[in-house]
């Protein structure tokens, strides 16, 4: 019997990583060669661990951040799912939602980093300063447009 190894992609993996892994499995060696013009395309980076150093915008260059959990409207707000006007208003808020998804990804990364740097006996002020500096690095803080609170 032949056993095939399943390739499972992480749900929160950046799209470039997931696409590259998927493409590597499906394309023969001859098709993997790229021309010089193809090499100039924007390629997403991969986050470094245990200390994240790649800004979140570089991980998702097209701005397609992970969606997370999507819940349907219930009760009195159920009309928002059926009303064409409300659906269009929700689509108009796309840029705001995109920024919120970026903030959520920064929060996930910062929370994971905090679990690694917080040690018993370390001063709280040192932990907070490290975390704030890391968040500024992850959001590519360019004041006054963007800050630690976005």
Coordinates of N, CA and C in Angstrom, one line a residue:
X1 N 0.8 -1.2 0.0 CA 0.0 0.0 0.0 C 0.9 1.2 0.0
X2 N 0.4 2.2 -0.7 CA 1.1 3.5 -0.8 C 0.5 4.5 0.2
X3 N 1.3 5.2 0.9 CA 0.8 6.1 1.9 C 1.2 7.5 1.4
X4 N 0.2 8.4 1.3 CA 0.5 9.8 0.9 C 0.5 10.7 2.1
X5 N 1.5 11.6 2.1 CA 1.6 12.5 3.2 C 0.6 13.7 2.9
X6 N -0.3 14.0 3.8 CA -1.2 15.1 3.6 C -0.5 16.4 3.9
X7 N -0.7 17.4 3.1 CA -0.2 18.7 3.3 C -1.3 19.5 3.9
X8 N -1.2 19.9 5.1 CA -2.2 20.7 5.8 C -1.6 22.1 6.0
X9 N -2.4 23.1 5.4 CA -2.0 24.5 5.5 C -2.6 25.1 6.7
X10 N -1.9 25.9 7.4 CA -2.4 26.6 8.6 C -3.5 27.6 8.2
X11 N -4.5 27.8 9.0 CA -5.6 28.7 8.6 C -5.1 30.2 8.7
X12 N -4.1 30.4 9.6 CA -3.6 31.8 9.7 C -2.3 32.0 8.9
X13 N -1.9 31.1 8.1 CA -0.7 31.2 7.3 C -0.9 32.3 6.3
X14 N 0.1 33.1 6.1 CA 0.0 34.2 5.1 C -0.3 33.6 3.7
X15 N -1.1 34.3 2.9 CA -1.6 33.7 1.6 C -0.4 33.3 0.7
X16 N 0.7 34.1 0.7 CA 1.8 33.7 -0.1 C 2.4 32.4 0.2
X17 N 2.5 32.1 1.6 CA 3.0 30.8 2.0 C 2.1 29.7 1.6
X18 N 0.8 29.9 1.9 CA -0.2 28.8 1.5 C -0.2 28.6 0.0
X19 N -0.2 29.7 -0.8 CA -0.2 29.5 -2.2 C 1.1 28.9 -2.7
X20 N 2.2 29.2 -2.2 CA 3.5 28.6 -2.6 C 3.5 27.1 -2.3
X21 N 3.0 26.7 -1.1 CA 3.0 25.3 -0.7 C 2.0 24.6 -1.7
X22 N 0.9 25.2 -2.0 CA -0.1 24.6 -2.8 C 0.4 24.4 -4.2
X23 N 1.1 25.5 -4.7 CA 1.7 25.5 -6.1 C 2.8 24.5 -6.2
X24 N 3.6 24.3 -5.2 CA 4.7 23.4 -5.2 C 4.3 22.0 -5.3
X25 N 3.1 21.7 -4.8 CA 2.6 20.3 -4.9 C 2.0 20.0 -6.2
X26 N 1.5 21.0 -6.9 CA 0.7 20.7 -8.1 C 1.5 21.0 -9.4
X27 N 2.6 21.7 -9.4 CA 3.3 22.0 -10.6 C 4.5 21.1 -10.8
X28 N 4.8 20.7 -12.0 CA 6.0 19.9 -12.3 C 7.2 20.9 -12.3
X29 N 8.4 20.3 -12.2 CA 9.6 21.1 -12.1 C 9.7 22.1 -13.3
X30 N 9.3 21.8 -14.5 CA 9.5 22.7 -15.6 C 8.7 23.9 -15.5
X31 N 7.5 23.8 -14.9 CA 6.6 24.9 -14.8 C 7.0 25.9 -13.7
X32 N 7.9 25.4 -12.8 CA 8.3 26.2 -11.6 C 9.2 27.3 -12.0
X33 N 9.9 27.2 -13.2 CA 10.8 28.2 -13.6 C 10.1 29.5 -13.9
X34 N 10.7 30.7 -13.5 CA 10.0 31.9 -13.7 C 10.8 32.8 -14.6
X35 N 10.2 33.7 -15.3 CA 10.9 34.6 -16.1 C 11.3 35.8 -15.2
X36 N 12.2 36.7 -15.8 CA 12.7 37.8 -15.0 C 11.5 38.7 -14.6
X37 N 10.5 38.9 -15.4 CA 9.4 39.8 -15.1 C 8.6 39.2 -13.9
X38 N 8.5 37.8 -13.9 CA 7.7 37.2 -12.8 C 8.4 37.3 -11.5
X39 N 9.7 37.4 -11.5 CA 10.5 37.5 -10.2 C 10.3 38.8 -9.5
X40 N 9.9 39.8 -10.3 CA 9.7 41.2 -9.7 C 8.4 41.3 -9.0
X41 N 7.5 40.3 -9.0 CA 6.3 40.3 -8.3 C 6.4 40.4 -6.8
X42 N 5.5 41.0 -6.2 CA 5.5 41.1 -4.7 C 5.3 39.8 -4.1
X43 N 6.2 39.4 -3.2 CA 6.1 38.1 -2.5 C 6.0 38.3 -1.0
X44 N 5.0 37.7 -0.4 CA 4.9 37.9 1.0 C 6.0 37.2 1.8
X45 N 6.3 37.7 2.9 CA 7.3 37.2 3.8 C 6.7 36.2 4.8
X46 N 7.5 35.6 5.6 CA 7.0 34.7 6.6 C 7.5 35.3 8.0
X47 N 6.6 35.2 8.9 CA 6.9 35.8 10.3 C 8.0 35.0 10.9
X48 N 8.9 35.6 11.6 CA 10.0 35.0 12.4 C 9.6 34.7 13.8
X49 N 10.1 33.7 14.4 CA 9.8 33.3 15.8 C 11.0 32.8 16.4
X50 N 11.3 33.1 17.7 CA 10.4 33.4 18.7 C 10.1 34.9 18.8
X51 N 10.9 35.8 18.1 CA 10.6 37.2 18.1 C 10.1 37.6 16.7
X52 N 8.9 38.1 16.7 CA 8.3 38.5 15.3 C 9.0 39.8 14.9
X53 N 9.6 39.8 13.7 CA 10.3 41.0 13.3 C 9.7 41.6 12.0
X54 N 8.9 40.8 11.3 CA 8.3 41.2 10.0 C 7.0 41.9 10.2
X55 N 6.9 43.2 9.7 CA 5.6 43.9 9.9 C 4.5 43.1 9.2
X56 N 3.3 43.3 9.8 CA 2.1 42.5 9.4 C 1.8 42.9 7.9
X57 N 1.9 44.1 7.5 CA 1.6 44.5 6.1 C 2.5 43.8 5.1
X58 N 3.8 43.4 5.6 CA 4.6 42.7 4.7 C 4.2 41.2 4.6
X59 N 3.6 40.7 5.6 CA 3.1 39.3 5.5 C 1.9 39.2 4.6
X60 N 1.1 40.2 4.5 CA -0.1 40.2 3.6 C 0.0 41.4 2.7
X61 N 0.9 41.4 1.6 CA 1.1 42.5 0.8 C -0.1 43.0 0.0
X62 N -1.1 42.1 -0.3 CA -2.3 42.5 -1.0 C -3.4 43.0 0.0
X63 N -3.1 42.9 1.3 CA -4.1 43.4 2.3 C -5.2 42.4 2.5
X64 N -5.1 41.2 2.2 CA -6.1 40.2 2.4 C -5.8 39.4 3.7
X65 N -6.1 40.1 4.8 CA -5.9 39.5 6.1 C -6.9 38.4 6.4
X66 N -6.5 37.5 7.4 CA -7.5 36.5 7.7 C -8.8 37.0 8.2
X67 N -9.9 36.4 7.9 CA -11.2 36.9 8.2 C -11.6 36.6 9.7
X68 N -11.2 35.5 10.2 CA -11.6 35.1 11.5 C -13.0 34.6 11.5
X69 N -13.8 34.6 12.6 CA -15.1 34.1 12.7 C -16.1 35.1 12.2
X70 N -17.0 34.6 11.3 CA -18.1 35.4 10.8 C -19.4 34.9 11.3
X71 N -20.2 35.8 11.9 CA -21.4 35.4 12.5 C -22.6 36.0 11.8
X72 N -23.7 35.3 11.7 CA -24.9 35.8 11.1 C -25.6 36.7 12.1
X73 N -26.4 37.6 11.5 CA -27.2 38.5 12.4 C -28.4 37.7 12.9
X74 N -28.8 37.9 14.1 CA -29.9 37.2 14.8 C -30.9 38.2 15.3
X75 N -32.1 37.7 15.5 CA -33.1 38.5 16.2 C -33.6 39.7 15.4
X76 N -33.6 40.9 16.0 CA -34.1 42.1 15.4 C -33.1 42.6 14.3
X77 N -31.9 42.1 14.3 CA -30.9 42.6 13.3 C -30.9 41.6 12.1
X78 N -31.7 40.6 12.0 CA -31.7 39.6 10.9 C -32.0 40.3 9.6
X79 N -32.7 41.4 9.6 CA -33.0 42.1 8.3 C -31.8 42.6 7.6
X80 N -30.6 42.7 8.3 CA -29.4 43.2 7.7 C -28.8 42.2 6.7
X81 N -29.2 40.9 6.9 CA -28.7 39.8 6.0 C -29.5 39.8 4.7
X82 N -30.8 40.2 4.8 CA -31.7 40.1 3.6 C -31.8 41.4 2.9
X83 N -31.6 42.6 3.6 CA -31.8 43.9 2.9 C -30.7 44.2 2.0
X84 N -31.0 44.5 0.7 CA -29.9 44.8 -0.2 C -29.2 46.1 0.2
X85 N -30.0 47.1 0.7 CA -29.4 48.3 1.1 C -28.3 48.1 2.2
X86 N -28.7 47.3 3.2 CA -27.8 47.1 4.3 C -26.5 46.3 3.9
X87 N -26.7 45.3 2.9 CA -25.6 44.6 2.4 C -24.6 45.5 1.7
X88 N -25.2 46.5 0.9 CA -24.3 47.4 0.2 C -23.6 48.3 1.2
X89 N -24.2 48.8 2.3 CA -23.6 49.6 3.3 C -22.4 48.8 3.9
X90 N -22.6 47.5 4.2 CA -21.6 46.7 4.7 C -20.4 46.6 3.8
X91 N -20.7 46.5 2.5 CA -19.6 46.4 1.5 C -18.8 47.8 1.4
X92 N -19.5 48.9 1.7 CA -18.9 50.2 1.6 C -17.9 50.3 2.8
X93 N -18.1 49.6 3.9 CA -17.2 49.7 5.0 C -16.0 48.8 4.9
X94 N -15.7 48.3 3.7 CA -14.6 47.4 3.5 C -13.3 47.9 4.0
X95 N -13.0 49.1 3.8 CA -11.7 49.6 4.2 C -11.5 49.6 5.7
X96 N -12.6 50.0 6.4 CA -12.6 49.9 7.9 C -12.4 48.5 8.4
X97 N -13.1 47.6 7.8 CA -13.0 46.2 8.2 C -11.6 45.7 7.9
X98 N -11.0 46.1 6.8 CA -9.7 45.7 6.4 C -8.7 46.1 7.5
X99 N -8.8 47.4 8.0 CA -8.0 47.9 9.0 C -8.2 47.1 10.3
X100 N -9.4 46.8 10.6 CA -9.7 46.0 11.8 C -9.1 44.6 11.8
X101 N -9.1 44.0 10.6 CA -8.5 42.7 10.4 C -7.0 42.8 10.6
X102 N -6.4 43.8 10.1 CA -5.0 44.0 10.3 C -4.7 44.2 11.8
X103 N -5.5 45.0 12.5 CA -5.3 45.2 13.9 C -5.5 43.8 14.7
X104 N -6.4 43.0 14.3 CA -6.6 41.7 14.9 C -5.4 40.8 14.7
X105 N -4.8 40.9 13.5 CA -3.6 40.0 13.2 C -2.4 40.5 14.1
X106 N -2.3 41.8 14.2 CA -1.2 42.4 15.1 C -1.4 42.0 16.5
X107 N -2.7 42.0 17.0 CA -3.0 41.6 18.3 C -2.7 40.1 18.5
X108 N -3.0 39.3 17.6 CA -2.7 37.8 17.7 C -1.2 37.6 17.8
X109 N -0.4 38.3 17.0 CA 1.0 38.2 17.0 C 1.6 38.7 18.3
X110 N 1.1 39.9 18.7 CA 1.7 40.5 19.9 C 1.3 39.6 21.2
X111 N 0.1 39.0 21.2 CA -0.3 38.2 22.3 C 0.6 36.9 22.4
X112 N 0.9 36.3 21.2 CA 1.8 35.2 21.1 C 3.2 35.6 21.6
X113 N 3.7 36.7 21.2 CA 5.0 37.2 21.6 C 5.0 37.5 23.1
X114 N 4.0 38.0 23.7 CA 3.9 38.3 25.1 C 4.1 37.0 25.9
X115 N 3.4 35.9 25.5 CA 3.5 34.7 26.2 C 5.0 34.1 26.2
X116 N 5.8 34.5 25.3 CA 7.2 34.1 25.3 C 8.1 35.0 26.1
X117 N 7.8 36.3 26.2 CA 8.7 37.2 26.9 C 8.3 37.3 28.4
X118 N 7.1 37.0 28.8 CA 6.7 37.2 30.2 C 7.2 36.0 31.0
X119 N 8.1 36.4 31.9 CA 8.7 35.4 32.8 C 8.5 35.8 34.2
X120 N 8.4 34.8 35.1 CA 8.2 35.1 36.6 C 9.4 35.9 37.1
X121 N 9.2 37.0 37.8 CA 10.2 37.8 38.4 C 10.7 39.0 37.6
X122 N 10.2 39.0 36.3 CA 10.6 40.2 35.5 C 9.7 41.3 35.8
X123 N 10.3 42.5 35.8 CA 9.5 43.7 36.1 C 8.4 43.9 35.0
X124 N 7.2 44.3 35.5 CA 6.1 44.5 34.6 C 6.4 45.7 33.6
X125 N 7.1 46.7 34.0 CA 7.4 47.8 33.1 C 8.3 47.4 32.0
X126 N 9.2 46.5 32.2 CA 10.1 46.0 31.2 C 9.3 45.2 30.2
X127 N 8.4 44.3 30.6 CA 7.5 43.5 29.8 C 6.7 44.4 28.9
X128 N 6.1 45.4 29.5 CA 5.2 46.4 28.7 C 6.0 47.2 27.7
X129 N 7.2 47.6 28.0 CA 8.0 48.4 27.1 C 8.4 47.5 25.9
X130 N 8.8 46.3 26.2 CA 9.1 45.3 25.1 C 7.9 45.1 24.2
X131 N 6.7 44.9 24.8 CA 5.5 44.6 24.0 C 5.1 45.8 23.2
X132 N 5.2 47.0 23.8 CA 4.8 48.2 23.0 C 5.7 48.5 21.8
X133 N 7.0 48.3 22.1 CA 8.0 48.5 21.0 C 7.8 47.5 19.9
X134 N 7.4 46.2 20.2 CA 7.2 45.2 19.2 C 5.9 45.5 18.4
X135 N 4.9 46.0 19.1 CA 3.7 46.4 18.3 C 3.9 47.5 17.4
X136 N 4.7 48.5 17.8 CA 5.1 49.6 16.9 C 5.9 49.1 15.7
X137 N 6.7 48.1 15.9 CA 7.5 47.5 14.8 C 6.5 46.7 13.9
X138 N 5.6 46.0 14.4 CA 4.6 45.2 13.6 C 3.7 46.0 12.8
X139 N 3.3 47.2 13.2 CA 2.4 48.0 12.5 C 3.1 49.0 11.6
X140 N 4.5 49.0 11.6 CA 5.2 50.0 10.8 C 4.8 51.4 11.2
X141 N 4.9 51.7 12.5 CA 4.3 52.9 13.0 C 5.0 54.1 12.4
X142 N 4.2 54.9 11.7 CA 4.7 56.2 11.1 C 3.8 57.3 11.7
X143 N 4.2 58.0 12.7 CA 3.5 58.9 13.4 C 3.3 60.2 12.6
X144 N 2.2 60.9 12.6 CA 1.0 60.7 13.5 C -0.1 59.9 12.8
X145 N 0.1 59.4 11.6 CA -0.9 58.7 10.9 C -1.3 57.4 11.7
X146 N -0.3 56.6 12.1 CA -0.6 55.4 12.8 C 0.2 55.3 14.1
X147 N -0.4 54.8 15.1 CA 0.3 54.7 16.4 C 0.0 53.4 17.0
X148 N 0.4 53.2 18.3 CA 0.2 52.0 18.9 C -1.3 51.6 19.1
X149 N -2.2 52.5 19.0 CA -3.6 52.2 19.1 C -4.2 52.3 17.7
X150 N -3.4 52.3 16.7 CA -3.8 52.4 15.3 C -4.5 53.7 15.0

